[in-house]
CSV table of C-alpha atoms in Angstrom, one decimal:
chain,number,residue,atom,x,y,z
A,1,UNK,CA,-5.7,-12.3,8.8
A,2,UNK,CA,-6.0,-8.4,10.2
A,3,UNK,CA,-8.1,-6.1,7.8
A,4,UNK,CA,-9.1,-3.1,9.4
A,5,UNK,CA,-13.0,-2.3,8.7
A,6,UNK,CA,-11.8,1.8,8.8
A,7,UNK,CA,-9.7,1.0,5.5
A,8,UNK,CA,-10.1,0.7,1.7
A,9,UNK,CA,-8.6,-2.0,-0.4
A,10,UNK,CA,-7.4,-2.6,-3.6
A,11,UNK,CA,-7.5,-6.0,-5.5
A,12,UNK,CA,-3.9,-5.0,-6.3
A,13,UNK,CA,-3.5,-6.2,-1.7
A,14,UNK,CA,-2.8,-2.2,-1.4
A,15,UNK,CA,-4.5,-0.6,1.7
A,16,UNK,CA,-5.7,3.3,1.9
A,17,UNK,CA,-6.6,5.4,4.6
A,18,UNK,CA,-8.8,8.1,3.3
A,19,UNK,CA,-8.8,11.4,4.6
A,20,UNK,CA,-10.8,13.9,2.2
A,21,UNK,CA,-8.5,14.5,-0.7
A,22,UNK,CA,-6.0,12.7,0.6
A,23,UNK,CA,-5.2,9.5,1.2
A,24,UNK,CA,-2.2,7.1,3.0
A,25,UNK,CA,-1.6,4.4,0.9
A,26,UNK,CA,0.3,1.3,2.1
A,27,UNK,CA,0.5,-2.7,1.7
A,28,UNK,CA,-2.0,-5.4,3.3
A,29,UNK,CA,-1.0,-7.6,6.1
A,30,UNK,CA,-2.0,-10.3,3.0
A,31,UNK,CA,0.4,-9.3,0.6
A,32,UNK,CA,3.6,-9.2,3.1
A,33,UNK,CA,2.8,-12.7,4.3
A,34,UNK,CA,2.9,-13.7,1.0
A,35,UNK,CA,6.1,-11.8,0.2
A,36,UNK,CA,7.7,-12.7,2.7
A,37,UNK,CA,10.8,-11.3,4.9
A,38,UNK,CA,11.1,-7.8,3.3
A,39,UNK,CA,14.9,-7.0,2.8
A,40,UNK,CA,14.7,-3.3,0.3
A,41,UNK,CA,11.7,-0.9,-0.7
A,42,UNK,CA,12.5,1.2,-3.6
A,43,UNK,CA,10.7,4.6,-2.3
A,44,UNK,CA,9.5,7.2,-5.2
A,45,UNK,CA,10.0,10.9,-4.9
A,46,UNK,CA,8.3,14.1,-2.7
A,47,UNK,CA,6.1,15.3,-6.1
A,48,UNK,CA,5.7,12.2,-8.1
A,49,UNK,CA,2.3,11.8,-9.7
A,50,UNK,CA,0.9,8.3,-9.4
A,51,UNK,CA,-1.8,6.8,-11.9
A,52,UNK,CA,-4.4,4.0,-11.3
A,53,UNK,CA,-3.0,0.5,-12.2
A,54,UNK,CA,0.5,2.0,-12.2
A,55,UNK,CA,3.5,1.2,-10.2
A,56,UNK,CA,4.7,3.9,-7.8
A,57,UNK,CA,7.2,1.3,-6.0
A,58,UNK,CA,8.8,-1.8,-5.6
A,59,UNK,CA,9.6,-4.1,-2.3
A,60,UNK,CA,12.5,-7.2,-2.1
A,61,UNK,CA,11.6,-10.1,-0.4
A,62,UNK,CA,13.8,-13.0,0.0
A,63,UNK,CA,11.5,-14.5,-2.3
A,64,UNK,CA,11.0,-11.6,-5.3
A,65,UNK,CA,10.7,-8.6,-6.3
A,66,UNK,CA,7.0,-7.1,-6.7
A,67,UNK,CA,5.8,-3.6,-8.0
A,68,UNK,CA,3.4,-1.8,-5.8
A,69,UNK,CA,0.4,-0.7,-7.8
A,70,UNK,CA,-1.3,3.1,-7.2
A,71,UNK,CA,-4.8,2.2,-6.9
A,72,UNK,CA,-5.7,5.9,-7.3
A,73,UNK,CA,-4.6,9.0,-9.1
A,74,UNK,CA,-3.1,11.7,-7.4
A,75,UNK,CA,0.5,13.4,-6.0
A,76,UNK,CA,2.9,12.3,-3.4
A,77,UNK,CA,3.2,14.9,-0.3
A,78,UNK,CA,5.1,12.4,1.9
A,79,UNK,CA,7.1,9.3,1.9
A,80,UNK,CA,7.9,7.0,5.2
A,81,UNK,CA,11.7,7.3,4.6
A,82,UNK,CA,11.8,5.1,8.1
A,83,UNK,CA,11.3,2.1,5.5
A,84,UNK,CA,14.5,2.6,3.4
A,85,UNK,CA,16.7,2.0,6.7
A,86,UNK,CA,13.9,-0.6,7.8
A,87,UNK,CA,11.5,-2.3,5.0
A,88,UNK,CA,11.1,-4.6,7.5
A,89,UNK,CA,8.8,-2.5,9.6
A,90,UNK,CA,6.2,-3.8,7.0
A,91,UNK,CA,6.4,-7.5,8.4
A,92,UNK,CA,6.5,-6.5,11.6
A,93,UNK,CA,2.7,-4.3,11.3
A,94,UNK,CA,1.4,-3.6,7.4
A,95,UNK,CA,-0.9,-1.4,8.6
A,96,UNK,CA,1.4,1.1,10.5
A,97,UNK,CA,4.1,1.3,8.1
A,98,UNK,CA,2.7,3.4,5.6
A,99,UNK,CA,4.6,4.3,2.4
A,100,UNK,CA,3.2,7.4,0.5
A,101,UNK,CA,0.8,9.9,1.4
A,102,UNK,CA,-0.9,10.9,-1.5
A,103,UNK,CA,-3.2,14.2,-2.1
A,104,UNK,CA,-5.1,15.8,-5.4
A,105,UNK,CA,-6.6,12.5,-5.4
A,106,UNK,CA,-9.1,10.9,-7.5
A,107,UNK,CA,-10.6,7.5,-8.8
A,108,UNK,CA,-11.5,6.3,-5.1
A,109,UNK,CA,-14.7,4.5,-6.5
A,110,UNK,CA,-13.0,1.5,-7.5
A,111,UNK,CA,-12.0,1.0,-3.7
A,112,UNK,CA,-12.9,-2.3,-1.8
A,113,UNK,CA,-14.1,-2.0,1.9
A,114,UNK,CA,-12.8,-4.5,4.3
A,115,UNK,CA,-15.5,-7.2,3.9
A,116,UNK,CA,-15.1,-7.2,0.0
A,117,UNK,CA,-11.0,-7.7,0.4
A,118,UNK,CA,-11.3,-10.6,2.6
A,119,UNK,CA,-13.5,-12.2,0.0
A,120,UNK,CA,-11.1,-11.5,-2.6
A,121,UNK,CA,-7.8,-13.1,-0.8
A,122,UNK,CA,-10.6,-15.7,0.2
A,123,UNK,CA,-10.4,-16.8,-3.3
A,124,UNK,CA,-6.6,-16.4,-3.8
A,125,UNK,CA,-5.4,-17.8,-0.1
């Protein structure tokens, strides 16, 4: 299983890049395996405000459909568009297809580091 040491984690199988105040969310290389073949991403808007423990968007796998959960607070500057046309970009490297960029951001202290995630999906694998 890849988890990158320079990343944060949530227990939500969300991974952040932090950069300051701002911060690159996407999903683990965990949760896409267990989602499967990724067929639709349901992307939110430029501006959007996304809360801890609160959905910002949704991914279709051939299996379900699950809700990805903003493990911060903050506001979208950027979405990777590149996954409407492609959501399968995700399978293919989790940690390279990013889906929001978010800045104005806060509640980062309730972030896992790499060694604490892989415990985690120890325990749910």
């Amino acid at each position: 299983m890849n988890i990158p040491k320079n990343l944060k984690y949530a227990a939500t199988h969300e991974w952040l890049q932090v950069d300051g105040d701002k911060v690159t969310i996407g999903i683990t290389d965990f949760a896409q395996k267990e989602l499967g073949d990724l067929v639709f991403i349901n992307l939110p808007n430029l501006d959007d405000e996304v809360a801890v423990d609160e959905a910002f968007a949704d991914v279709e796998s051939v299996k379900a459909v699950s809700d990805i959960i903003s493990p911060i607070n903050g506001v979208i500057y950027e979405v990777n568009e590149a996954l409407m046309d492609a959501p399968e970009l995700i399978n293919e490297d989790a940690y390279a297809a990013w889906i929001v960029k978010v800045k104005d951001v806060t509640g980062l202290e309730n972030l896992l580091d790499a060694d604490q995630y892989a415990d985690l999906i120890s325990k749910e694998g």
